């Protein structure tokens, strides 16, 4: 997700309204971004079969990388601002940007997010899912279901003429009524030509705020929903983000295209 404070976000949005830094993609670019997005989604389909107690996050990372390479892509993550691995893998109270390593082992009852961003022919596709490891408590499962529902609610706001703020308005309205925290510091983002582009898509926003969506815009929605407080802390490794209260967090992410009459989910392998 884009690493922007809410204040930075509002600055960017003000700027965007005046000189709109949001790229409208050409049909050729859209086709390229669709292809990359499908590979990212296929990687998440594939890794589902490996999510079992006992596997390390480094093994999962390497399996994802091998799959991406075999299918003509590369990971966008490795080397991005010095990030050291191919994917982000975030367990339990890790909100996002968990760094895969050989010591962290999935265990029964965990929830784990795998976030994959691919580059194919220079185009980016970005998606994540939270998986259940073995037998997960009803409370954790409900949080994961809610995070998925929050993404779906956000997607239902994507259509030409609607404002970006209505995505975050709808998501926070739903999640907060259930007593969950909606992470503020990390956001969805334009993507496709660069990893992170304008606009920065917040998951809690005032109604009717932000720029208007237009056909050809491509961006992610990726709400991070916490069991407790919305507040986060950054670990000394400079990447790993955890909840401040140590309670668990769940996230789902899609890359989306604004179409003439609504929205196309690019990061899916499902065919209509
Ligand atoms: N994929 C993340 C996102 O959703 C970004 C990860 S940046 C990395 O925007 F460097 F940690 F890979
Ligand atoms: Co993203
Ligand atoms: Co991502």
PDB file of C-alpha atoms and ligand atoms in Angstrom:
ATOM      1  CA  UNK A   1       0.000   0.000   0.000  1.00  0.00           C
ATOM      2  CA  UNK A   2       1.072   3.551  -0.433  1.00  0.00           C
ATOM      3  CA  UNK A   3       2.935   4.846   2.565  1.00  0.00           C
ATOM      4  CA  UNK A   4       1.303   8.200   3.084  1.00  0.00           C
ATOM      5  CA  UNK A   5       0.032   9.966   6.173  1.00  0.00           C
ATOM      6  CA  UNK A   6      -3.554  11.231   5.968  1.00  0.00           C
ATOM      7  CA  UNK A   7      -2.176  14.776   5.859  1.00  0.00           C
ATOM      8  CA  UNK A   8       0.022  13.988   2.905  1.00  0.00           C
ATOM      9  CA  UNK A   9      -3.000  12.340   1.283  1.00  0.00           C
ATOM     10  CA  UNK A  10      -5.185  15.432   1.590  1.00  0.00           C
ATOM     11  CA  UNK A  11      -2.357  17.519   0.172  1.00  0.00           C
ATOM     12  CA  UNK A  12      -2.132  15.157  -2.783  1.00  0.00           C
ATOM     13  CA  UNK A  13      -5.879  15.156  -3.317  1.00  0.00           C
ATOM     14  CA  UNK A  14      -5.977  18.946  -3.311  1.00  0.00           C
ATOM     15  CA  UNK A  15      -3.202  18.942  -5.851  1.00  0.00           C
ATOM     16  CA  UNK A  16      -4.897  16.226  -7.932  1.00  0.00           C
ATOM     17  CA  UNK A  17      -8.070  18.282  -8.263  1.00  0.00           C
ATOM     18  CA  UNK A  18      -6.163  21.164  -9.749  1.00  0.00           C
ATOM     19  CA  UNK A  19      -3.763  19.404 -12.061  1.00  0.00           C
ATOM     20  CA  UNK A  20      -4.991  15.782 -11.842  1.00  0.00           C
ATOM     21  CA  UNK A  21      -1.920  13.578 -11.572  1.00  0.00           C
ATOM     22  CA  UNK A  22      -4.126  10.531 -12.108  1.00  0.00           C
ATOM     23  CA  UNK A  23      -3.101   8.696 -15.279  1.00  0.00           C
ATOM     24  CA  UNK A  24      -5.888   7.702 -17.670  1.00  0.00           C
ATOM     25  CA  UNK A  25      -4.619   4.475 -19.227  1.00  0.00           C
ATOM     26  CA  UNK A  26      -4.753   3.786 -22.964  1.00  0.00           C
ATOM     27  CA  UNK A  27      -6.398   0.578 -24.272  1.00  0.00           C
ATOM     28  CA  UNK A  28      -2.932  -0.874 -24.910  1.00  0.00           C
ATOM     29  CA  UNK A  29      -1.785  -0.093 -21.366  1.00  0.00           C
ATOM     30  CA  UNK A  30      -5.021  -1.545 -19.964  1.00  0.00           C
ATOM     31  CA  UNK A  31      -4.408  -4.803 -21.833  1.00  0.00           C
ATOM     32  CA  UNK A  32      -0.869  -4.990 -20.404  1.00  0.00           C
ATOM     33  CA  UNK A  33      -2.000  -4.207 -16.852  1.00  0.00           C
ATOM     34  CA  UNK A  34      -4.824  -6.791 -17.178  1.00  0.00           C
ATOM     35  CA  UNK A  35      -2.262  -9.452 -18.138  1.00  0.00           C
ATOM     36  CA  UNK A  36       0.037  -8.618 -15.203  1.00  0.00           C
ATOM     37  CA  UNK A  37      -2.934  -8.496 -12.818  1.00  0.00           C
ATOM     38  CA  UNK A  38      -4.088 -11.947 -13.928  1.00  0.00           C
ATOM     39  CA  UNK A  39      -0.650 -13.359 -13.177  1.00  0.00           C
ATOM     40  CA  UNK A  40      -0.698 -11.793  -9.688  1.00  0.00           C
ATOM     41  CA  UNK A  41      -4.157 -13.316  -9.087  1.00  0.00           C
ATOM     42  CA  UNK A  42      -3.044 -16.708 -10.434  1.00  0.00           C
ATOM     43  CA  UNK A  43      -0.127 -16.596  -7.985  1.00  0.00           C
ATOM     44  CA  UNK A  44      -2.574 -16.189  -5.089  1.00  0.00           C
ATOM     45  CA  UNK A  45      -4.731 -19.059  -6.433  1.00  0.00           C
ATOM     46  CA  UNK A  46      -1.604 -21.228  -6.630  1.00  0.00           C
ATOM     47  CA  UNK A  47      -0.200 -20.387  -3.173  1.00  0.00           C
ATOM     48  CA  UNK A  48      -3.513 -21.296  -1.466  1.00  0.00           C
ATOM     49  CA  UNK A  49      -2.460 -24.961  -1.774  1.00  0.00           C
ATOM     50  CA  UNK A  50       0.702 -24.302   0.269  1.00  0.00           C
ATOM     51  CA  UNK A  51      -0.948 -22.516   3.207  1.00  0.00           C
ATOM     52  CA  UNK A  52      -0.512 -25.183   5.906  1.00  0.00           C
ATOM     53  CA  UNK A  53       0.925 -25.320   9.426  1.00  0.00           C
ATOM     54  CA  UNK A  54       4.709 -25.891   9.332  1.00  0.00           C
ATOM     55  CA  UNK A  55       5.662 -23.993   6.174  1.00  0.00           C
ATOM     56  CA  UNK A  56       7.931 -20.947   6.547  1.00  0.00           C
ATOM     57  CA  UNK A  57       7.059 -17.589   5.027  1.00  0.00           C
ATOM     58  CA  UNK A  58      10.340 -17.754   3.091  1.00  0.00           C
ATOM     59  CA  UNK A  59       9.241 -21.007   1.432  1.00  0.00           C
ATOM     60  CA  UNK A  60       5.942 -19.382   0.437  1.00  0.00           C
ATOM     61  CA  UNK A  61       7.865 -16.382  -0.936  1.00  0.00           C
ATOM     62  CA  UNK A  62      10.127 -18.594  -3.046  1.00  0.00           C
ATOM     63  CA  UNK A  63       7.221 -20.646  -4.409  1.00  0.00           C
ATOM     64  CA  UNK A  64       5.475 -17.410  -5.457  1.00  0.00           C
ATOM     65  CA  UNK A  65       8.629 -16.103  -7.121  1.00  0.00           C
ATOM     66  CA  UNK A  66       9.207 -19.327  -9.072  1.00  0.00           C
ATOM     67  CA  UNK A  67       5.591 -19.245 -10.296  1.00  0.00           C
ATOM     68  CA  UNK A  68       5.802 -15.588 -11.362  1.00  0.00           C
ATOM     69  CA  UNK A  69       9.070 -16.200 -13.271  1.00  0.00           C
ATOM     70  CA  UNK A  70       7.734 -19.352 -14.938  1.00  0.00           C
ATOM     71  CA  UNK A  71       4.788 -17.319 -16.232  1.00  0.00           C
ATOM     72  CA  UNK A  72       6.785 -14.484 -17.746  1.00  0.00           C
ATOM     73  CA  UNK A  73       6.717 -11.928 -14.930  1.00  0.00           C
ATOM     74  CA  UNK A  74       8.946 -10.593 -12.174  1.00  0.00           C
ATOM     75  CA  UNK A  75       8.161  -9.476  -8.626  1.00  0.00           C
ATOM     76  CA  UNK A  76       7.724  -5.716  -8.261  1.00  0.00           C
ATOM     77  CA  UNK A  77       8.559  -5.872  -4.566  1.00  0.00           C
ATOM     78  CA  UNK A  78      12.190  -6.981  -4.468  1.00  0.00           C
ATOM     79  CA  UNK A  79      14.436  -3.922  -4.591  1.00  0.00           C
ATOM     80  CA  UNK A  80      11.489  -1.511  -4.281  1.00  0.00           C
ATOM     81  CA  UNK A  81      12.826   1.135  -1.883  1.00  0.00           C
ATOM     82  CA  UNK A  82      15.239  -1.574  -0.749  1.00  0.00           C
ATOM     83  CA  UNK A  83      12.564  -4.179   0.077  1.00  0.00           C
ATOM     84  CA  UNK A  84      14.400  -7.530   0.357  1.00  0.00           C
ATOM     85  CA  UNK A  85      11.856 -10.213  -0.711  1.00  0.00           C
ATOM     86  CA  UNK A  86       9.490 -11.132  -3.557  1.00  0.00           C
ATOM     87  CA  UNK A  87       6.172 -10.824  -1.684  1.00  0.00           C
ATOM     88  CA  UNK A  88       4.816  -9.424   1.579  1.00  0.00           C
ATOM     89  CA  UNK A  89       3.539 -12.030   4.043  1.00  0.00           C
ATOM     90  CA  UNK A  90       1.763 -10.716   7.131  1.00  0.00           C
ATOM     91  CA  UNK A  91       0.634 -13.018   9.954  1.00  0.00           C
ATOM     92  CA  UNK A  92      -1.732 -12.197  12.841  1.00  0.00           C
ATOM     93  CA  UNK A  93      -1.066  -8.730  14.279  1.00  0.00           C
ATOM     94  CA  UNK A  94       1.107  -7.779  11.288  1.00  0.00           C
ATOM     95  CA  UNK A  95      -1.010  -5.281   9.351  1.00  0.00           C
ATOM     96  CA  UNK A  96       1.068  -5.250   6.157  1.00  0.00           C
ATOM     97  CA  UNK A  97       4.591  -5.468   4.658  1.00  0.00           C
ATOM     98  CA  UNK A  98       5.613  -8.533   6.685  1.00  0.00           C
ATOM     99  CA  UNK A  99       9.023  -9.674   5.363  1.00  0.00           C
ATOM    100  CA  UNK A 100       9.193 -13.398   4.531  1.00  0.00           C
ATOM    101  CA  UNK A 101      11.929 -15.224   6.435  1.00  0.00           C
ATOM    102  CA  UNK A 102      13.109 -18.718   7.263  1.00  0.00           C
ATOM    103  CA  UNK A 103      12.194 -18.502  10.962  1.00  0.00           C
ATOM    104  CA  UNK A 104       8.538 -17.554  10.749  1.00  0.00           C
ATOM    105  CA  UNK A 105       6.405 -20.680  10.474  1.00  0.00           C
ATOM    106  CA  UNK A 106       2.668 -20.807   9.834  1.00  0.00           C
ATOM    107  CA  UNK A 107       0.819 -22.413  12.725  1.00  0.00           C
ATOM    108  CA  UNK A 108      -2.655 -23.804  13.233  1.00  0.00           C
ATOM    109  CA  UNK A 109      -5.129 -20.981  13.922  1.00  0.00           C
ATOM    110  CA  UNK A 110      -3.101 -18.208  12.200  1.00  0.00           C
ATOM    111  CA  UNK A 111      -4.479 -15.804   9.648  1.00  0.00           C
ATOM    112  CA  UNK A 112      -1.935 -14.845   6.978  1.00  0.00           C
ATOM    113  CA  UNK A 113      -2.022 -12.259   4.193  1.00  0.00           C
ATOM    114  CA  UNK A 114       0.020 -12.839   1.040  1.00  0.00           C
ATOM    115  CA  UNK A 115       0.474  -9.688  -1.088  1.00  0.00           C
ATOM    116  CA  UNK A 116       1.779 -10.173  -4.635  1.00  0.00           C
ATOM    117  CA  UNK A 117       2.720  -7.446  -7.108  1.00  0.00           C
ATOM    118  CA  UNK A 118       3.904  -8.518 -10.550  1.00  0.00           C
ATOM    119  CA  UNK A 119       5.540  -6.753 -13.471  1.00  0.00           C
ATOM    120  CA  UNK A 120       4.781  -8.164 -16.929  1.00  0.00           C
ATOM    121  CA  UNK A 121       6.038  -6.277 -20.019  1.00  0.00           C
ATOM    122  CA  UNK A 122       6.600  -3.281 -17.713  1.00  0.00           C
ATOM    123  CA  UNK A 123       3.031  -3.255 -16.334  1.00  0.00           C
ATOM    124  CA  UNK A 124       2.069  -3.717 -12.652  1.00  0.00           C
ATOM    125  CA  UNK A 125      -0.684  -5.812 -11.053  1.00  0.00           C
ATOM    126  CA  UNK A 126      -1.191  -5.771  -7.261  1.00  0.00           C
ATOM    127  CA  UNK A 127      -3.409  -8.063  -5.160  1.00  0.00           C
ATOM    128  CA  UNK A 128      -3.567  -9.729  -1.755  1.00  0.00           C
ATOM    129  CA  UNK A 129      -5.718 -12.183   0.188  1.00  0.00           C
ATOM    130  CA  UNK A 130      -5.848 -13.301   3.793  1.00  0.00           C
ATOM    131  CA  UNK A 131      -5.847 -17.096   4.217  1.00  0.00           C
ATOM    132  CA  UNK A 132      -6.914 -19.234   7.179  1.00  0.00           C
ATOM    133  CA  UNK A 133      -4.305 -21.687   8.524  1.00  0.00           C
ATOM    134  CA  UNK A 134      -5.911 -24.887   9.805  1.00  0.00           C
ATOM    135  CA  UNK A 135      -8.593 -24.323  12.447  1.00  0.00           C
ATOM    136  CA  UNK A 136      -9.149 -20.616  12.999  1.00  0.00           C
ATOM    137  CA  UNK A 137     -11.246 -19.163  15.842  1.00  0.00           C
ATOM    138  CA  UNK A 138     -14.721 -17.834  14.950  1.00  0.00           C
ATOM    139  CA  UNK A 139     -13.607 -14.311  15.962  1.00  0.00           C
ATOM    140  CA  UNK A 140     -10.617 -14.342  13.610  1.00  0.00           C
ATOM    141  CA  UNK A 141     -12.692 -15.841  10.817  1.00  0.00           C
ATOM    142  CA  UNK A 142     -15.310 -13.104  11.221  1.00  0.00           C
ATOM    143  CA  UNK A 143     -12.567 -10.458  10.953  1.00  0.00           C
ATOM    144  CA  UNK A 144     -11.276 -12.029   7.731  1.00  0.00           C
ATOM    145  CA  UNK A 145     -14.806 -12.225   6.290  1.00  0.00           C
ATOM    146  CA  UNK A 146     -15.343  -8.569   7.220  1.00  0.00           C
ATOM    147  CA  UNK A 147     -12.105  -7.465   5.524  1.00  0.00           C
ATOM    148  CA  UNK A 148     -13.243  -9.259   2.343  1.00  0.00           C
ATOM    149  CA  UNK A 149     -16.677  -7.664   2.618  1.00  0.00           C
ATOM    150  CA  UNK A 150     -15.003  -4.234   3.055  1.00  0.00           C
ATOM    151  CA  UNK A 151     -13.133  -4.725  -0.236  1.00  0.00           C
ATOM    152  CA  UNK A 152     -16.389  -5.732  -1.971  1.00  0.00           C
ATOM    153  CA  UNK A 153     -18.182  -2.689  -0.518  1.00  0.00           C
ATOM    154  CA  UNK A 154     -15.356  -0.452  -1.749  1.00  0.00           C
ATOM    155  CA  UNK A 155     -15.529  -1.999  -5.225  1.00  0.00           C
ATOM    156  CA  UNK A 156     -19.287  -1.361  -5.384  1.00  0.00           C
ATOM    157  CA  UNK A 157     -18.488   2.397  -5.220  1.00  0.00           C
ATOM    158  CA  UNK A 158     -16.281   2.262  -8.340  1.00  0.00           C
ATOM    159  CA  UNK A 159     -17.964   3.890 -11.351  1.00  0.00           C
ATOM    160  CA  UNK A 160     -17.400   7.018 -13.472  1.00  0.00           C
ATOM    161  CA  UNK A 161     -18.454  10.237 -11.719  1.00  0.00           C
ATOM    162  CA  UNK A 162     -18.318   8.854  -8.191  1.00  0.00           C
ATOM    163  CA  UNK A 163     -15.717  10.364  -5.862  1.00  0.00           C
ATOM    164  CA  UNK A 164     -12.801   8.376  -4.424  1.00  0.00           C
ATOM    165  CA  UNK A 165     -13.776   9.401  -0.895  1.00  0.00           C
ATOM    166  CA  UNK A 166     -16.992   7.395  -1.163  1.00  0.00           C
ATOM    167  CA  UNK A 167     -14.928   4.203  -1.241  1.00  0.00           C
ATOM    168  CA  UNK A 168     -13.465   4.948   2.190  1.00  0.00           C
ATOM    169  CA  UNK A 169     -16.743   6.363   3.465  1.00  0.00           C
ATOM    170  CA  UNK A 170     -18.582   3.111   2.677  1.00  0.00           C
ATOM    171  CA  UNK A 171     -15.811   0.867   4.027  1.00  0.00           C
ATOM    172  CA  UNK A 172     -15.342   2.664   7.362  1.00  0.00           C
ATOM    173  CA  UNK A 173     -19.083   3.029   7.853  1.00  0.00           C
ATOM    174  CA  UNK A 174     -19.436  -0.762   7.592  1.00  0.00           C
ATOM    175  CA  UNK A 175     -16.365  -1.846   9.574  1.00  0.00           C
ATOM    176  CA  UNK A 176     -16.636   0.654  12.416  1.00  0.00           C
ATOM    177  CA  UNK A 177     -20.293  -0.231  13.093  1.00  0.00           C
ATOM    178  CA  UNK A 178     -19.037  -3.770  13.810  1.00  0.00           C
ATOM    179  CA  UNK A 179     -16.449  -2.332  16.224  1.00  0.00           C
ATOM    180  CA  UNK A 180     -13.368  -2.861  14.041  1.00  0.00           C
ATOM    181  CA  UNK A 181     -10.538  -0.389  13.413  1.00  0.00           C
ATOM    182  CA  UNK A 182      -9.817   0.836   9.870  1.00  0.00           C
ATOM    183  CA  UNK A 183      -6.112   1.533   9.244  1.00  0.00           C
ATOM    184  CA  UNK A 184      -5.432   5.147   8.216  1.00  0.00           C
ATOM    185  CA  UNK A 185      -1.689   5.368   7.453  1.00  0.00           C
ATOM    186  CA  UNK A 186      -1.554   2.895   4.552  1.00  0.00           C
ATOM    187  CA  UNK A 187      -3.799   3.286   1.542  1.00  0.00           C
ATOM    188  CA  UNK A 188      -4.852   1.961  -1.823  1.00  0.00           C
ATOM    189  CA  UNK A 189      -3.177   3.648  -4.787  1.00  0.00           C
ATOM    190  CA  UNK A 190      -3.114   4.162  -8.498  1.00  0.00           C
ATOM    191  CA  UNK A 191      -1.046   1.455 -10.175  1.00  0.00           C
ATOM    192  CA  UNK A 192      -0.223  -0.039 -13.568  1.00  0.00           C
ATOM    193  CA  UNK A 193       2.525   2.109 -15.094  1.00  0.00           C
ATOM    194  CA  UNK A 194       4.294   2.596 -11.748  1.00  0.00           C
ATOM    195  CA  UNK A 195       3.929   0.514  -8.562  1.00  0.00           C
ATOM    196  CA  UNK A 196       2.335   3.397  -6.650  1.00  0.00           C
ATOM    197  CA  UNK A 197       0.691   6.288  -8.494  1.00  0.00           C
ATOM    198  CA  UNK A 198      -1.906   8.911  -7.676  1.00  0.00           C
ATOM    199  CA  UNK A 199      -4.531   8.803  -6.362  1.00  0.00           C
ATOM    200  CA  UNK A 200      -3.991   7.522  -2.813  1.00  0.00           C
ATOM    201  CA  UNK A 201      -7.216   5.739  -1.941  1.00  0.00           C
ATOM    202  CA  UNK A 202      -7.976   6.007   1.780  1.00  0.00           C
ATOM    203  CA  UNK A 203     -10.193   3.433   3.457  1.00  0.00           C
ATOM    204  CA  UNK A 204     -11.857   5.961   5.748  1.00  0.00           C
ATOM    205  CA  UNK A 205     -12.925   9.260   4.214  1.00  0.00           C
ATOM    206  CA  UNK A 206     -15.600  11.966   4.344  1.00  0.00           C
ATOM    207  CA  UNK A 207     -18.595  11.396   2.061  1.00  0.00           C
ATOM    208  CA  UNK A 208     -18.224  12.926  -1.437  1.00  0.00           C
ATOM    209  CA  UNK A 209     -14.563  13.894  -0.870  1.00  0.00           C
ATOM    210  CA  UNK A 210     -11.698  13.459  -3.313  1.00  0.00           C
ATOM    211  CA  UNK A 211     -11.320  13.399  -7.080  1.00  0.00           C
ATOM    212  CA  UNK A 212     -13.937  12.003  -9.468  1.00  0.00           C
ATOM    213  CA  UNK A 213     -13.396   8.568 -11.018  1.00  0.00           C
ATOM    214  CA  UNK A 214     -13.096   8.443 -14.811  1.00  0.00           C
ATOM    215  CA  UNK A 215     -13.000   5.548 -17.302  1.00  0.00           C
ATOM    216  CA  UNK A 216      -9.411   4.338 -17.794  1.00  0.00           C
ATOM    217  CA  UNK A 217      -8.280   5.006 -14.220  1.00  0.00           C
ATOM    218  CA  UNK A 218      -6.638   1.993 -12.555  1.00  0.00           C
ATOM    219  CA  UNK A 219      -6.075   1.761  -8.809  1.00  0.00           C
ATOM    220  CA  UNK A 220      -6.161  -0.605  -5.849  1.00  0.00           C
ATOM    221  CA  UNK A 221      -8.526  -0.858  -2.908  1.00  0.00           C
ATOM    222  CA  UNK A 222      -6.892  -2.724  -0.014  1.00  0.00           C
ATOM    223  CA  UNK A 223      -8.569  -2.133   3.351  1.00  0.00           C
ATOM    224  CA  UNK A 224      -6.678  -3.255   6.452  1.00  0.00           C
ATOM    225  CA  UNK A 225      -9.242  -4.076   9.140  1.00  0.00           C
ATOM    226  CA  UNK A 226      -8.154  -4.480  12.766  1.00  0.00           C
ATOM    227  CA  UNK A 227      -9.877  -6.430  15.526  1.00  0.00           C
ATOM    228  CA  UNK A 228      -9.067  -3.599  17.968  1.00  0.00           C
ATOM    229  CA  UNK A 229      -7.574  -0.146  17.536  1.00  0.00           C
ATOM    230  CA  UNK A 230      -6.970   1.319  14.061  1.00  0.00           C
ATOM    231  CA  UNK A 231      -3.547   2.474  15.263  1.00  0.00           C
ATOM    232  CA  UNK A 232      -0.352   0.914  13.914  1.00  0.00           C
ATOM    233  CA  UNK A 233       3.358   0.856  14.679  1.00  0.00           C
ATOM    234  CA  UNK A 234       6.336   0.410  12.372  1.00  0.00           C
ATOM    235  CA  UNK A 235       8.989  -2.079  13.513  1.00  0.00           C
ATOM    236  CA  UNK A 236      12.719  -1.154  13.500  1.00  0.00           C
ATOM    237  CA  UNK A 237      13.230  -3.197  10.284  1.00  0.00           C
ATOM    238  CA  UNK A 238      11.583  -0.235   8.541  1.00  0.00           C
ATOM    239  CA  UNK A 239       8.913  -2.384   6.840  1.00  0.00           C
ATOM    240  CA  UNK A 240       6.844  -4.544   9.173  1.00  0.00           C
ATOM    241  CA  UNK A 241       3.682  -2.754  10.315  1.00  0.00           C
ATOM    242  CA  UNK A 242       1.870  -4.122  13.375  1.00  0.00           C
ATOM    243  CA  UNK A 243      -1.261  -3.145  15.263  1.00  0.00           C
ATOM    244  CA  UNK A 244      -0.473  -1.000  18.307  1.00  0.00           C
ATOM    245  CA  UNK A 245      -2.571  -3.181  20.611  1.00  0.00           C
ATOM    246  CA  UNK A 246      -1.259  -6.551  19.379  1.00  0.00           C
ATOM    247  CA  UNK A 247      -4.692  -7.652  18.115  1.00  0.00           C
ATOM    248  CA  UNK A 248      -5.001  -9.278  14.703  1.00  0.00           C
ATOM    249  CA  UNK A 249      -5.538  -7.531  11.364  1.00  0.00           C
ATOM    250  CA  UNK A 250      -6.862  -8.766   7.990  1.00  0.00           C
ATOM    251  CA  UNK A 251      -6.658  -7.400   4.435  1.00  0.00           C
ATOM    252  CA  UNK A 252      -7.762  -8.081   0.864  1.00  0.00           C
ATOM    253  CA  UNK A 253      -6.633  -6.129  -2.219  1.00  0.00           C
ATOM    254  CA  UNK A 254      -7.678  -5.900  -5.859  1.00  0.00           C
ATOM    255  CA  UNK A 255      -6.466  -3.812  -8.808  1.00  0.00           C
ATOM    256  CA  UNK A 256      -9.515  -2.184 -10.448  1.00  0.00           C
ATOM    257  CA  UNK A 257     -10.269  -0.494 -13.767  1.00  0.00           C
ATOM    258  CA  UNK A 258     -12.969   2.184 -14.040  1.00  0.00           C
ATOM    259  CA  UNK A 259     -15.034   1.265 -17.132  1.00  0.00           C
ATOM    260  CA  UNK A 260     -17.679   3.308 -19.018  1.00  0.00           C
ATOM    261  CA  UNK A 261     -20.431   1.841 -16.859  1.00  0.00           C
ATOM    262  CA  UNK A 262     -18.739   0.693 -13.657  1.00  0.00           C
ATOM    263  CA  UNK A 263     -15.722  -1.367 -12.780  1.00  0.00           C
ATOM    264  CA  UNK A 264     -13.636  -4.330 -13.904  1.00  0.00           C
ATOM    265  CA  UNK A 265     -11.696  -6.318 -11.323  1.00  0.00           C
ATOM    266  CA  UNK A 266      -8.352  -6.892 -13.054  1.00  0.00           C
ATOM    267  CA  UNK A 267      -6.762  -9.127 -10.406  1.00  0.00           C
ATOM    268  CA  UNK A 268      -9.022 -12.121 -10.882  1.00  0.00           C
ATOM    269  CA  UNK A 269      -8.627 -15.402 -12.744  1.00  0.00           C
ATOM    270  CA  UNK A 270     -12.378 -15.924 -12.800  1.00  0.00           C
ATOM    271  CA  UNK A 271     -13.998 -15.742 -16.238  1.00  0.00           C
ATOM    272  CA  UNK A 272     -17.604 -14.664 -16.783  1.00  0.00           C
TER     273      UNK A 272
HETATM  274  N1  LIG B   1       1.960  -4.664  -2.429  1.00  0.00           N
HETATM  275  C1  LIG B   1       1.973  -3.594  -1.460  1.00  0.00           C
HETATM  276  C2  LIG B   1       0.798  -2.707  -1.814  1.00  0.00           C
HETATM  277  O1  LIG B   1      -0.271  -3.216  -1.787  1.00  0.00           O
HETATM  278  C3  LIG B   1       3.232  -2.812  -1.459  1.00  0.00           C
HETATM  279  C4  LIG B   1       4.386  -3.566  -0.984  1.00  0.00           C
HETATM  280  S1  LIG B   1       5.777  -2.566  -1.106  1.00  0.00           S
HETATM  281  C5  LIG B   1       7.012  -3.649  -0.749  1.00  0.00           C
HETATM  282  O2  LIG B   1       0.883  -1.576  -2.192  1.00  0.00           O
HETATM  283  F1  LIG B   1       8.109  -3.048  -1.025  1.00  0.00           F
HETATM  284  F2  LIG B   1       6.893  -3.967   0.542  1.00  0.00           F
HETATM  285  F3  LIG B   1       6.876  -4.735  -1.451  1.00  0.00           F
HETATM  286 CO1  LIG B   2      -1.289  -2.096  -3.262  1.00  0.00          CO
HETATM  287 CO1  LIG B   3      -0.310  -5.133  -2.591  1.00  0.00          CO
END
